[in-house]
Amino acid sequence: MIKPTLEELDKLRQGKELPREFYYDRIHGVKTCYVALHGEEIAHIYWLYFKGDDSRFLVLGDGVVELNYNTTLPQFRGRGLMSKMQAYILRDLKSEGYRKAVGLVHEK
C-alpha cells in the first residue's frame, strides 16, 4: 500500500484502462489517495478529502478527513482490500495527528 504523489499516480495509470474512481484528482481536484498494488499492478484506490477540498456532501473542518471514492478492480475483489486499506489509512492518519475520519455510503 502506498500514498503516491499525483505524479506517481499518473505513472501508475499510464497505458491502463481504469474506471473513473481512479481519476478523482482530475474530476474533483482531490490531491490525496492511497493505492494498493499487486506487484506493479494497481488493485485498489482510496481518495481522501481534507478541509478545502470539494466534498459533495460535507463541509470539512480542521483535523477531519473524509474517506471517499474507493474501488477495487474486479480481478482483485474478495480479498478484503477495502477493509485493509481503511485500517492502513486510519493508522497513517492517526500518526499524522488526525483524530476524526468520516465516510459516506451511497445507498446503491
Coordinates of N, CA, C and O in Angstrom, one line a residue:
M1 N 0.8 -1.2 0.0 CA 0.0 0.0 0.0 C 0.9 1.2 0.0 O 1.9 1.3 0.7
I2 N 0.5 2.2 -0.9 CA 1.3 3.4 -1.0 C 0.5 4.6 -1.0 O -0.7 4.5 -1.3
K3 N 1.1 5.7 -0.6 CA 0.4 7.0 -0.7 C 1.2 7.8 -1.8 O 2.1 8.5 -1.5
P4 N 0.8 7.6 -3.1 CA 1.6 8.2 -4.2 C 1.3 9.7 -4.3 O 0.2 10.2 -4.0
T5 N 2.3 10.4 -4.8 CA 2.1 11.8 -5.3 C 1.2 11.7 -6.5 O 1.1 10.6 -7.1
L6 N 0.6 12.8 -6.9 CA -0.2 12.8 -8.2 C 0.6 12.4 -9.4 O 0.2 11.8 -10.3
E7 N 1.9 12.8 -9.4 CA 2.8 12.4 -10.5 C 3.1 10.9 -10.5 O 3.1 10.3 -11.5
E8 N 3.3 10.4 -9.3 CA 3.5 8.9 -9.2 C 2.2 8.2 -9.6 O 2.3 7.1 -10.3
L9 N 1.0 8.7 -9.3 CA -0.2 8.1 -9.6 C -0.4 8.1 -11.2 O -0.8 7.1 -11.8
D10 N 0.0 9.2 -11.8 CA -0.1 9.3 -13.2 C 0.7 8.2 -13.9 O 0.3 7.6 -14.9
K11 N 1.9 8.0 -13.4 CA 2.8 6.9 -13.9 C 2.1 5.5 -13.7 O 2.2 4.7 -14.6
L12 N 1.5 5.3 -12.6 CA 0.8 4.0 -12.4 C -0.4 3.8 -13.3 O -0.7 2.7 -13.7
R13 N -1.1 4.9 -13.6 CA -2.2 4.8 -14.5 C -1.9 4.8 -16.0 O -2.7 4.4 -16.8
Q14 N -0.7 5.2 -16.3 CA -0.3 5.3 -17.7 C -0.5 4.0 -18.5 O 0.0 2.9 -18.1
G15 N -1.2 4.1 -19.6 CA -1.4 3.0 -20.5 C -2.4 2.0 -20.0 O -2.6 0.9 -20.6
K16 N -3.2 2.3 -19.0 CA -4.2 1.4 -18.4 C -5.5 2.0 -18.6 O -5.8 3.2 -18.6
E17 N -6.5 1.1 -18.8 CA -7.9 1.5 -18.9 C -8.5 1.2 -17.5 O -8.8 0.1 -17.1
L18 N -8.7 2.3 -16.8 CA -9.2 2.2 -15.4 C -10.5 2.9 -15.2 O -10.8 3.9 -15.9
P19 N -11.3 2.5 -14.3 CA -12.6 3.2 -14.0 C -12.4 4.6 -13.5 O -11.3 4.9 -13.0
R20 N -13.5 5.4 -13.6 CA -13.4 6.8 -13.2 C -12.9 7.0 -11.7 O -12.4 8.0 -11.4
E21 N -13.1 6.1 -10.9 CA -12.7 6.2 -9.5 C -11.2 6.4 -9.4 O -10.7 6.9 -8.4
F22 N -10.5 6.1 -10.4 CA -9.0 6.3 -10.4 C -8.6 7.7 -10.8 O -7.4 8.0 -10.9
Y23 N -9.6 8.5 -11.1 CA -9.3 9.8 -11.7 C -9.9 11.0 -11.0 O -10.1 12.1 -11.5
Y24 N -10.2 10.9 -9.7 CA -10.8 11.9 -9.0 C -9.9 13.1 -8.7 O -10.4 14.2 -8.4
D25 N -8.6 13.0 -8.9 CA -7.8 14.1 -8.9 C -8.1 15.1 -10.1 O -8.1 16.3 -10.0
R26 N -8.4 14.5 -11.2 CA -8.8 15.2 -12.4 C -10.2 15.7 -12.4 O -10.6 16.7 -12.9
I27 N -11.1 14.9 -11.8 CA -12.5 15.2 -11.8 C -12.9 16.2 -10.7 O -13.6 17.1 -11.0
H28 N -12.4 16.0 -9.5 CA -12.7 16.8 -8.4 C -11.6 17.6 -7.8 O -11.8 18.4 -6.9
G29 N -10.4 17.5 -8.4 CA -9.2 18.2 -7.9 C -8.7 17.7 -6.5 O -8.0 18.4 -5.8
V30 N -9.0 16.4 -6.2 CA -8.5 15.9 -4.9 C -7.0 15.6 -5.1 O -6.5 15.2 -6.2
K31 N -6.3 15.8 -4.0 CA -4.8 15.7 -4.1 C -4.2 14.5 -3.4 O -3.1 14.2 -3.5
T32 N -5.1 13.7 -2.6 CA -4.5 12.7 -1.8 C -5.2 11.4 -2.0 O -6.5 11.3 -1.9
C33 N -4.5 10.3 -2.2 CA -5.1 9.0 -2.3 C -4.1 8.0 -1.8 O -2.9 8.2 -1.6
Y34 N -4.6 6.8 -1.6 CA -3.8 5.6 -1.2 C -4.1 4.5 -2.3 O -5.2 4.4 -2.7
V35 N -3.1 3.8 -2.6 CA -3.2 2.8 -3.7 C -2.7 1.4 -3.1 O -1.6 1.4 -2.5
A36 N -3.4 0.4 -3.4 CA -2.9 -1.0 -3.1 C -2.4 -1.5 -4.4 O -3.1 -1.5 -5.5
L37 N -1.2 -2.1 -4.4 CA -0.6 -2.7 -5.6 C -0.5 -4.2 -5.4 O -0.3 -4.7 -4.3
H38 N -0.7 -4.9 -6.5 CA -0.4 -6.3 -6.6 C 0.8 -6.4 -7.5 O 0.6 -6.4 -8.8
G39 N 2.0 -6.6 -7.0 CA 3.2 -6.5 -7.8 C 3.3 -5.0 -8.3 O 3.3 -4.1 -7.5
E40 N 3.3 -4.8 -9.6 CA 3.3 -3.5 -10.2 C 2.0 -3.0 -10.7 O 1.8 -1.9 -11.2
E41 N 0.9 -3.9 -10.4 CA -0.4 -3.6 -10.9 C -1.3 -2.9 -9.9 O -1.3 -3.3 -8.7
I42 N -2.0 -1.9 -10.3 CA -3.0 -1.2 -9.4 C -4.1 -2.2 -9.1 O -4.7 -2.8 -10.0
A43 N -4.4 -2.3 -7.8 CA -5.5 -3.2 -7.4 C -6.7 -2.4 -6.8 O -7.9 -2.8 -6.9
H44 N -6.4 -1.3 -6.0 CA -7.4 -0.6 -5.3 C -6.9 0.8 -5.1 O -5.8 1.1 -5.0
I45 N -7.9 1.8 -5.1 CA -7.6 3.2 -4.8 C -8.6 3.7 -3.8 O -9.8 3.3 -3.8
Y46 N -8.2 4.6 -2.9 CA -9.0 5.2 -1.9 C -8.6 6.7 -1.8 O -7.4 7.0 -1.6
W47 N -9.6 7.6 -2.1 CA -9.3 9.0 -2.0 C -9.6 9.6 -0.7 O -10.6 9.2 0.0
L48 N -8.8 10.6 -0.3 CA -9.1 11.3 1.0 C -9.3 12.8 0.7 O -8.6 13.4 -0.1
Y49 N -10.3 13.3 1.3 CA -10.7 14.8 1.2 C -10.4 15.4 2.5 O -10.7 14.9 3.6
F50 N -9.8 16.6 2.4 CA -9.4 17.4 3.6 C -10.1 18.7 3.5 O -10.7 19.1 2.5
K51 N -10.0 19.5 4.6 CA -10.6 20.9 4.6 C -10.1 21.6 3.4 O -8.9 21.6 3.0
G52 N -11.1 22.2 2.7 CA -10.8 23.0 1.5 C -11.0 22.2 0.2 O -11.1 22.8 -0.9
D53 N -11.0 20.8 0.3 CA -11.3 20.0 -0.8 C -12.8 20.1 -1.1 O -13.6 20.4 -0.3
D54 N -13.2 19.8 -2.4 CA -14.6 19.9 -2.8 C -15.4 18.6 -2.5 O -15.6 17.8 -3.4
S55 N -15.7 18.5 -1.3 CA -16.6 17.4 -0.9 C -18.0 17.7 -1.3 O -18.5 18.8 -1.1
R56 N -18.7 16.7 -1.9 CA -20.0 16.9 -2.3 C -21.1 17.0 -1.2 O -22.1 17.6 -1.4
F57 N -20.8 16.4 -0.1 CA -21.8 16.4 1.0 C -21.4 17.0 2.3 O -22.3 17.3 3.1
L58 N -20.2 17.2 2.5 CA -19.7 17.7 3.9 C -18.9 18.9 3.8 O -18.2 19.2 2.8
V59 N -18.9 19.7 4.8 CA -18.0 20.8 5.0 C -17.0 20.3 6.0 O -17.4 20.2 7.2
L60 N -15.8 20.1 5.6 CA -14.8 19.5 6.5 C -14.1 20.6 7.3 O -13.6 21.6 6.7
G61 N -13.9 20.3 8.6 CA -13.2 21.3 9.4 C -11.8 20.8 9.6 O -11.3 19.8 9.1
D62 N -11.1 21.6 10.5 CA -9.7 21.2 10.8 C -9.7 19.9 11.5 O -10.5 19.5 12.3
G63 N -8.7 19.1 11.1 CA -8.5 17.8 11.8 C -9.5 16.7 11.4 O -9.5 15.6 12.0
V64 N -10.3 17.0 10.3 CA -11.3 16.0 9.9 C -10.9 15.5 8.5 O -10.6 16.4 7.6
V65 N -11.0 14.3 8.2 CA -10.7 13.7 6.9 C -11.9 12.9 6.4 O -12.5 12.2 7.2
E66 N -12.3 13.1 5.2 CA -13.3 12.3 4.6 C -12.7 11.2 3.7 O -11.9 11.5 2.8
L67 N -13.0 9.9 4.0 CA -12.6 8.8 3.2 C -13.7 8.6 2.2 O -14.8 8.4 2.5
N68 N -13.4 8.8 0.9 CA -14.4 8.9 -0.1 C -13.9 8.2 -1.4 O -12.7 7.9 -1.5
Y69 N -14.7 7.9 -2.2 CA -14.4 7.3 -3.6 C -13.3 6.2 -3.5 O -12.1 6.6 -3.5
N70 N -13.7 5.0 -3.4 CA -12.7 3.9 -3.4 C -13.3 2.8 -4.3 O -14.5 2.7 -4.5
T71 N -12.4 2.1 -4.9 CA -12.8 0.9 -5.7 C -11.7 -0.1 -5.7 O -10.5 0.3 -5.7
T72 N -12.1 -1.3 -5.9 CA -11.2 -2.4 -6.1 C -11.4 -2.9 -7.5 O -12.6 -3.2 -7.8
L73 N -10.4 -3.1 -8.3 CA -10.6 -3.7 -9.6 C -11.2 -5.1 -9.5 O -10.8 -5.8 -8.6
P74 N -12.0 -5.5 -10.4 CA -12.7 -6.8 -10.3 C -11.8 -8.0 -10.1 O -12.2 -8.8 -9.3
Q75 N -10.7 -8.0 -10.7 CA -9.8 -9.2 -10.6 C -9.2 -9.3 -9.2 O -8.6 -10.3 -8.8
F76 N -9.3 -8.3 -8.3 CA -8.8 -8.3 -7.0 C -9.8 -8.3 -5.9 O -9.5 -8.2 -4.7
R77 N -11.1 -8.4 -6.3 CA -12.2 -8.3 -5.3 C -12.2 -9.7 -4.5 O -11.7 -10.7 -5.0
G78 N -12.8 -9.6 -3.3 CA -12.9 -10.8 -2.5 C -11.7 -11.0 -1.6 O -11.6 -12.1 -1.0
R79 N -10.8 -10.1 -1.6 CA -9.6 -10.3 -0.8 C -9.5 -9.4 0.4 O -8.5 -9.3 1.1
G80 N -10.6 -8.6 0.7 CA -10.6 -7.7 1.8 C -9.8 -6.5 1.7 O -9.4 -5.9 2.7
L81 N -9.5 -6.1 0.4 CA -8.6 -4.9 0.2 C -9.2 -3.6 0.8 O -8.5 -2.8 1.4
M82 N -10.5 -3.4 0.7 CA -11.1 -2.2 1.2 C -10.9 -2.0 2.7 O -10.4 -1.0 3.2
S83 N -11.2 -3.1 3.5 CA -11.0 -3.0 4.9 C -9.5 -2.9 5.3 O -9.2 -2.2 6.2
K84 N -8.7 -3.6 4.6 CA -7.2 -3.5 4.9 C -6.7 -2.0 4.6 O -5.9 -1.5 5.3
M85 N -7.2 -1.5 3.5 CA -6.8 -0.1 3.1 C -7.3 0.9 4.2 O -6.6 1.8 4.6
Q86 N -8.6 0.7 4.6 CA -9.1 1.6 5.6 C -8.3 1.5 6.9 O -7.9 2.6 7.5
A87 N -8.0 0.4 7.4 CA -7.1 0.2 8.6 C -5.8 0.9 8.4 O -5.3 1.6 9.3
Y88 N -5.2 0.6 7.2 CA -3.8 1.2 6.9 C -3.9 2.8 6.9 O -3.1 3.5 7.5
I89 N -4.9 3.3 6.2 CA -5.1 4.7 6.1 C -5.4 5.4 7.5 O -4.8 6.4 7.8
L90 N -6.3 4.8 8.3 CA -6.6 5.3 9.6 C -5.4 5.3 10.5 O -5.1 6.3 11.3
R91 N -4.5 4.3 10.5 CA -3.3 4.3 11.3 C -2.4 5.4 10.8 O -1.8 6.1 11.6
D92 N -2.3 5.6 9.5 CA -1.4 6.6 8.9 C -1.9 8.0 9.4 O -1.1 8.9 9.8
L93 N -3.2 8.2 9.2 CA -3.8 9.5 9.6 C -3.6 9.8 11.1 O -3.3 10.9 11.5
K94 N -3.8 8.8 11.9 CA -3.6 8.9 13.4 C -2.2 9.3 13.7 O -1.9 10.2 14.5
S95 N -1.2 8.7 13.0 CA 0.2 9.1 13.2 C 0.5 10.5 12.8 O 1.5 11.1 13.3
E96 N -0.3 11.0 11.9 CA -0.2 12.4 11.4 C -0.9 13.4 12.3 O -1.0 14.6 12.0
G97 N -1.6 12.9 13.3 CA -2.4 13.8 14.3 C -3.8 13.9 14.0 O -4.5 14.7 14.7
Y98 N -4.4 13.3 13.0 CA -5.8 13.3 12.7 C -6.6 12.5 13.7 O -6.1 11.4 14.1
R99 N -7.7 13.0 14.2 CA -8.5 12.2 15.2 C -9.9 11.9 14.8 O -10.6 11.2 15.4
K100 N -10.3 12.4 13.6 CA -11.6 12.1 13.1 C -11.6 11.9 11.6 O -11.1 12.7 10.8
A101 N -12.2 10.7 11.2 CA -12.3 10.4 9.8 C -13.8 10.0 9.6 O -14.4 9.4 10.5
V102 N -14.3 10.5 8.5 CA -15.7 10.2 8.2 C -15.8 9.7 6.8 O -15.0 9.8 6.0
G103 N -17.0 9.0 6.6 CA -17.2 8.4 5.3 C -18.7 8.4 5.0 O -19.5 8.3 6.0
L104 N -19.1 8.4 3.8 CA -20.5 8.3 3.4 C -20.6 7.1 2.5 O -19.7 6.8 1.7
V105 N -21.7 6.5 2.6 CA -22.0 5.3 1.7 C -23.3 5.6 0.9 O -24.3 5.9 1.5
H106 N -23.1 5.5 -0.4 CA -24.3 5.7 -1.3 C -25.2 4.4 -1.2 O -24.7 3.3 -1.2
E107 N -26.5 4.7 -1.1 CA -27.4 3.6 -0.8 C -27.4 2.5 -2.0 O -27.9 1.4 -1.8
K108 N -27.0 2.9 -3.2 CA -27.0 2.0 -4.3 C -25.6 1.4 -4.4 O -25.4 0.6 -5.2

